[in-house]
Coordinates of C-alpha atoms and ligand atoms in Angstrom, one line a residue:
M1 CA -5.4 -53.8 -23.4
R2 CA -7.1 -51.7 -25.6
L3 CA -10.2 -51.2 -22.9
L4 CA -7.1 -50.7 -20.4
T5 CA -6.1 -47.7 -22.4
A6 CA -9.6 -46.6 -23.0
L7 CA -10.6 -46.8 -19.4
T8 CA -7.2 -45.0 -18.5
T9 CA -8.1 -42.3 -20.6
C10 CA -11.4 -42.1 -19.4
L11 CA -10.3 -41.7 -16.3
S12 CA -7.5 -39.2 -16.6
L13 CA -10.2 -36.9 -18.4
V14 CA -12.3 -37.3 -15.2
F15 CA -9.3 -36.3 -12.7
A16 CA -8.3 -33.5 -15.2
A17 CA -11.6 -32.1 -15.0
A18 CA -11.6 -32.4 -11.3
V19 CA -8.5 -31.0 -11.2
S20 CA -9.3 -27.7 -13.2
K21 CA -12.5 -27.0 -11.2
R22 CA -10.0 -26.3 -8.4
A23 CA -8.1 -23.1 -9.9
P24 CA -4.7 -23.3 -8.2
T25 CA -2.8 -26.3 -9.9
P26 CA 0.4 -27.3 -7.3
G27 CA 3.9 -26.1 -9.1
Q28 CA 2.5 -23.7 -11.3
L29 CA 1.5 -19.7 -10.9
S30 CA -2.5 -19.7 -11.0
Q31 CA -4.7 -17.2 -10.6
V32 CA -7.9 -17.0 -8.6
T33 CA -10.7 -14.8 -9.6
G34 CA -13.8 -13.0 -7.8
V35 CA -11.8 -12.1 -4.4
G36 CA -12.6 -8.5 -3.8
P37 CA -13.6 -5.8 -3.2
T38 CA -10.7 -4.0 -5.5
R39 CA -9.8 -5.5 -8.8
A40 CA -6.3 -6.2 -7.5
G41 CA -4.9 -9.6 -9.6
F42 CA -4.9 -13.0 -6.9
Y43 CA -2.1 -15.0 -8.3
I44 CA -1.3 -17.8 -6.0
Y45 CA 1.5 -20.6 -5.9
V46 CA 0.9 -23.9 -3.9
P47 CA 4.1 -25.8 -4.2
R48 CA 3.8 -29.5 -5.2
A49 CA 5.5 -30.0 -1.8
L50 CA 3.0 -28.7 0.4
A51 CA 3.3 -28.7 4.1
A52 CA 0.6 -30.0 6.3
S53 CA -1.1 -27.0 7.6
P54 CA 1.1 -24.6 5.7
G55 CA 1.9 -21.3 6.2
I56 CA 1.5 -18.3 3.6
V57 CA 3.8 -15.5 2.4
V58 CA 2.3 -12.7 0.3
A59 CA 4.5 -11.2 -1.5
V60 CA 4.0 -7.7 -3.0
H61 CA 5.3 -6.2 -6.3
Y62 CA 6.8 -3.0 -7.4
C63 CA 5.2 -0.1 -9.3
T64 CA 5.6 -1.5 -13.3
G65 CA 5.6 -4.6 -11.8
T66 CA 2.9 -7.5 -11.9
G67 CA 2.2 -10.7 -9.8
Q68 CA 3.5 -12.7 -12.8
A69 CA 7.2 -10.8 -12.5
Y70 CA 7.4 -10.9 -8.9
F71 CA 6.8 -14.5 -9.0
Q72 CA 9.6 -14.5 -11.5
N73 CA 12.1 -12.1 -10.3
S74 CA 11.9 -13.1 -6.7
P75 CA 13.0 -16.2 -4.6
Y76 CA 9.8 -17.1 -2.8
R77 CA 8.4 -19.6 -5.4
Q78 CA 11.8 -21.9 -4.6
L79 CA 11.2 -21.3 -1.2
A80 CA 7.7 -22.1 -1.0
E81 CA 9.1 -25.7 -2.6
Q82 CA 11.6 -25.7 0.2
Y83 CA 9.4 -24.9 3.3
G84 CA 6.1 -26.1 2.0
F85 CA 4.5 -22.5 2.3
I86 CA 1.8 -21.1 -0.1
A87 CA 2.8 -18.2 -1.8
I88 CA 0.4 -15.4 -2.8
Y89 CA 1.4 -12.6 -5.7
P90 CA -1.0 -9.9 -5.5
S91 CA -1.4 -7.8 -8.9
S92 CA -2.0 -4.1 -8.9
P93 CA -5.0 -3.2 -11.1
H94 CA -4.0 0.6 -11.4
S95 CA -2.3 2.4 -14.0
G96 CA 1.4 2.1 -13.8
T97 CA 0.6 -0.7 -11.0
C98 CA 2.0 0.9 -8.0
W99 CA 0.1 -0.1 -5.1
D100 CA -2.8 1.8 -3.5
V101 CA -1.4 3.4 -0.2
S102 CA -2.8 6.4 -0.5
S103 CA -6.4 6.5 -0.2
R104 CA -8.6 6.4 2.8
Q105 CA -10.0 3.2 2.1
T106 CA -6.8 1.3 1.7
L107 CA -5.5 3.0 5.0
T108 CA -8.3 1.3 7.0
H109 CA -8.6 -1.6 8.4
E110 CA -11.8 -3.2 6.2
G111 CA -11.8 0.1 4.4
G112 CA -12.7 -1.1 0.9
G113 CA -9.1 -0.7 -0.6
D114 CA -6.4 -3.0 -2.2
S115 CA -5.1 -3.7 1.4
N116 CA -8.5 -5.3 2.4
T117 CA -8.5 -7.3 -1.0
I118 CA -5.1 -9.0 0.0
A119 CA -6.1 -9.4 3.5
N120 CA -9.5 -11.4 1.5
M121 CA -6.7 -13.4 -0.6
V122 CA -5.2 -14.6 2.6
K123 CA -8.4 -15.3 4.0
W124 CA -9.6 -17.6 0.6
T125 CA -6.5 -19.3 1.1
I126 CA -6.4 -20.0 4.8
N127 CA -10.0 -21.6 4.2
E128 CA -9.4 -23.2 0.7
Y129 CA -6.0 -25.0 2.2
R130 CA -6.5 -25.1 6.0
A131 CA -3.5 -22.8 6.5
D132 CA -1.9 -22.1 9.6
A133 CA -3.1 -18.6 10.4
E134 CA -0.4 -18.2 12.8
K135 CA 2.1 -18.6 9.8
V136 CA 0.8 -15.6 7.7
F137 CA 3.8 -13.1 6.6
V138 CA 3.9 -10.3 3.8
T139 CA 7.2 -9.0 2.0
G140 CA 7.5 -6.6 -0.5
T141 CA 9.7 -4.2 -2.8
S142 CA 9.4 -0.6 -3.1
S143 CA 5.6 -0.1 -3.8
G144 CA 5.1 -3.7 -2.3
A145 CA 7.5 -2.8 0.6
M146 CA 4.9 0.3 0.9
M147 CA 2.0 -2.2 1.1
T148 CA 3.7 -4.1 3.6
N149 CA 3.9 -1.6 6.1
V150 CA 0.1 -0.7 5.2
L151 CA -1.0 -4.3 5.5
A152 CA 1.0 -4.7 8.9
G153 CA -0.9 -1.6 10.1
T154 CA -4.6 -2.4 8.9
Y155 CA -4.1 -5.9 9.3
P156 CA -2.4 -6.8 12.6
D157 CA -5.1 -9.5 13.0
V158 CA -4.0 -11.2 10.0
F159 CA 0.0 -10.8 9.5
K160 CA 2.7 -12.3 12.3
A161 CA 5.5 -10.7 10.6
G162 CA 6.5 -8.4 7.5
I163 CA 9.3 -7.4 5.8
A164 CA 9.9 -4.3 3.6
Y165 CA 12.5 -3.6 1.1
S166 CA 13.0 -0.3 0.3
G167 CA 9.5 1.2 1.4
V168 CA 8.1 4.5 3.3
P169 CA 6.4 4.4 6.7
A170 CA 2.6 3.4 6.8
G171 CA 0.2 6.3 6.0
C172 CA 3.3 8.4 4.6
F173 CA 1.3 8.7 1.2
M174 CA -1.6 9.3 2.6
S175 CA -3.4 11.6 0.0
Q176 CA -4.9 15.0 1.0
S177 CA -7.9 14.3 -1.4
S178 CA -7.7 10.6 -0.5
G179 CA -6.3 9.6 -4.3
V180 CA -6.3 5.9 -5.2
A181 CA -2.6 5.1 -5.7
A182 CA -1.4 8.8 -5.9
W183 CA 2.3 9.2 -5.6
N184 CA 3.4 11.6 -2.9
N185 CA 6.4 13.4 -3.6
S186 CA 6.9 14.8 0.0
C187 CA 7.3 11.4 1.1
A188 CA 9.0 10.3 -1.4
N189 CA 11.7 12.8 -1.2
G190 CA 12.0 12.2 2.7
Q191 CA 10.4 15.5 3.9
V192 CA 7.6 13.5 5.9
T193 CA 9.3 13.4 9.4
A194 CA 7.6 12.8 12.6
T195 CA 8.0 11.7 15.7
P196 CA 7.8 7.8 16.8
Q197 CA 4.7 8.7 19.1
I198 CA 2.9 10.2 15.6
W199 CA 4.1 7.8 13.2
A200 CA 2.7 5.2 15.7
Q201 CA -0.7 6.9 16.1
V202 CA -0.9 6.9 12.1
V203 CA -0.8 2.9 12.7
F204 CA -3.3 2.8 15.3
D205 CA -5.7 4.8 13.3
M206 CA -5.9 2.4 10.5
Y207 CA -7.4 -0.2 13.0
P208 CA -9.2 1.8 16.0
N209 CA -9.4 -0.3 19.1
Y210 CA -7.5 -3.3 17.9
N211 CA -5.8 -4.5 21.1
G212 CA -4.3 -7.9 19.9
T213 CA -0.6 -8.8 19.0
R214 CA 1.2 -7.1 15.8
P215 CA 3.3 -8.1 13.2
R216 CA 6.9 -8.3 13.8
M217 CA 8.8 -5.9 11.2
Q218 CA 12.0 -5.9 9.6
I219 CA 13.0 -3.1 7.5
Y220 CA 15.5 -2.8 4.7
H221 CA 16.6 0.5 2.8
G222 CA 19.6 1.6 0.8
S223 CA 21.6 4.7 2.0
A224 CA 21.9 5.7 -1.7
D225 CA 17.9 5.5 -2.7
G226 CA 17.1 8.4 -4.8
T227 CA 13.8 6.8 -5.6
L228 CA 12.3 6.7 -1.7
R229 CA 15.1 8.7 0.0
P230 CA 16.8 6.9 3.0
Q231 CA 15.3 9.4 5.7
N232 CA 12.1 6.8 4.9
Y233 CA 14.4 4.3 6.7
Q234 CA 14.8 6.4 9.4
E235 CA 10.9 7.3 9.7
T236 CA 9.6 3.8 9.2
M237 CA 12.1 2.8 12.0
K238 CA 10.5 5.2 14.6
Q239 CA 7.0 4.0 13.3
W240 CA 7.4 0.4 14.3
A241 CA 9.9 1.1 17.4
G242 CA 7.0 3.7 18.7
V243 CA 4.4 1.1 17.7
F244 CA 5.8 -1.6 20.0
G245 CA 7.0 0.9 22.4
Y246 CA 10.5 0.8 22.4
D247 CA 12.7 3.6 22.7
Y248 CA 13.9 4.7 19.0
N249 CA 16.7 6.7 20.2
K250 CA 18.3 3.7 22.3
P251 CA 18.2 0.8 20.2
Q252 CA 19.1 -2.7 21.9
E253 CA 21.7 -3.3 19.7
T254 CA 23.5 -2.3 16.6
R255 CA 25.5 -4.7 14.5
S256 CA 28.2 -3.5 11.5
N257 CA 28.6 -5.8 8.6
D258 CA 25.5 -7.7 9.5
P259 CA 23.9 -9.4 7.3
Q260 CA 26.8 -8.6 5.1
S261 CA 29.4 -6.5 4.6
G262 CA 28.8 -2.7 4.5
Y263 CA 25.3 -3.3 6.0
T264 CA 24.2 -2.6 9.4
R265 CA 21.6 -4.0 11.6
T266 CA 19.8 -2.2 14.2
I267 CA 17.5 -4.4 16.6
Y268 CA 15.1 -2.0 18.8
G269 CA 13.6 -5.0 20.4
P270 CA 12.1 -8.6 19.7
S271 CA 9.7 -7.1 17.2
V272 CA 11.6 -4.5 14.9
Q273 CA 14.5 -4.4 13.3
G274 CA 15.9 -2.5 10.3
I275 CA 19.0 -3.1 8.0
Y276 CA 20.5 -0.2 6.6
A277 CA 22.6 -1.3 3.2
N278 CA 25.3 1.5 2.7
G279 CA 26.1 2.7 -0.7
V280 CA 23.1 0.6 -2.4
G281 CA 20.4 2.4 -4.4
H282 CA 16.7 1.6 -4.5
S283 CA 16.9 -2.0 -5.4
V284 CA 18.3 -3.8 -2.1
N285 CA 18.1 -7.3 -3.1
V286 CA 15.8 -9.7 -1.5
R287 CA 17.5 -12.3 0.9
G288 CA 15.0 -15.1 0.9
Q289 CA 17.1 -17.6 3.2
D290 CA 17.4 -14.6 5.8
D291 CA 13.7 -13.9 5.2
M292 CA 12.6 -17.5 6.0
K293 CA 14.6 -16.9 9.6
F294 CA 13.0 -14.1 10.1
F295 CA 9.5 -15.7 9.4
G296 CA 10.4 -18.3 11.4
F297 CA 10.3 -21.2 8.7
A298 CA 13.9 -21.8 9.1
A299 CA 16.2 -21.8 12.2
Ligands
NAG301 C1 1.7 13.5 1.5 O1 1.6 12.8 2.8 C2 1.5 13.6 3.8 C3 1.2 12.6 5.0 O2 2.5 11.6 5.0 C4 0.3 14.2 4.1 O3 0.5 15.4 5.1 C5 0.4 15.3 2.5 O4 -0.8 16.0 2.2 C6 0.3 14.3 1.2 N1 0.5 15.0 0.1 C7 -0.3 15.4 -1.0 C8 -0.1 15.6 -2.2 O5 -1.5 14.6 -0.8
NAG302 C1 -10.1 -6.4 22.8 O1 -10.7 -6.1 21.9 C2 -11.7 -7.1 22.0 C3 -13.0 -6.6 20.8 O2 -13.2 -5.1 20.5 C4 -12.7 -7.2 23.5 O3 -14.0 -8.1 23.1 C5 -11.8 -7.6 24.4 O4 -12.3 -7.3 25.9 C6 -10.8 -6.4 24.4 N1 -9.3 -7.0 25.5 C7 -8.9 -6.1 26.4 C8 -7.9 -6.6 27.1 O5 -9.3 -4.9 26.2

């Protein structure tokens, strides 16, 4: 009996050592170190109920937030358990913890900015867990929504779909002096407007000569947003409609009170839709189960 206890203790110590060597612990938010090139934190949630060949959802926090905070305040942890995907929560390294969506580096494919680091987190995860590269998605709120649009532009080869809650078009925060994580008042205030063609070109220029498929996009915005003015909704819709060659002025379908009362869903084509939340401010609630449908985890 005593021998058995000793043996069990010994075995569990060996087991614990083996487990701790591998950074992520299933069912727990874990940090992975050593993935760059920027110093963005890499937090990962591997569900206990990990699917075979799992998908990946990157969930990107708002300014003042952190990877841990978004893990707590968004529904992706429970959804990861329900659908078996791995959730990645990047954490901004910048003061004020906004994401860098302004520098030339971050607005360029493999340009050495935060977008590059987040794409590398995905590549690390695909490699480590043999995840399904066809099921890689990104979503985020506010600064995280800006980063969602930037990642869709800079890494169309990595992401299959994106959902942005209250952001701005990819490249709208572009800094004249290529400042890192710089705030851009004219964009935030909705004063940066352009044609669908010009906005699309901003995306094309992030990864010149890319000719593969691009992520499907779903864009949420509140009509009473005082932080990132609602004009940014129109500009973002122009951008993705332009990228996919849809006619921004002739959406396929507009549905009132969808997905809920007071919201309007506008479908530009199979790859682009917007959801405008009438009377809602900067905090548009994340609709986790709907996200699962858009990403294709749920029917
Ligand atoms: C803000 O972004 C726009 C592009 O969207 C750019 O033209 C402008 O120079 C930027 N402002 C600053 C202060 O960098
Ligand atoms: C797309 O780009 C790749 C890599 O640059 C190239 O090998 C391929 O021939 C291109 N395909 C088309 C249809 O242009």
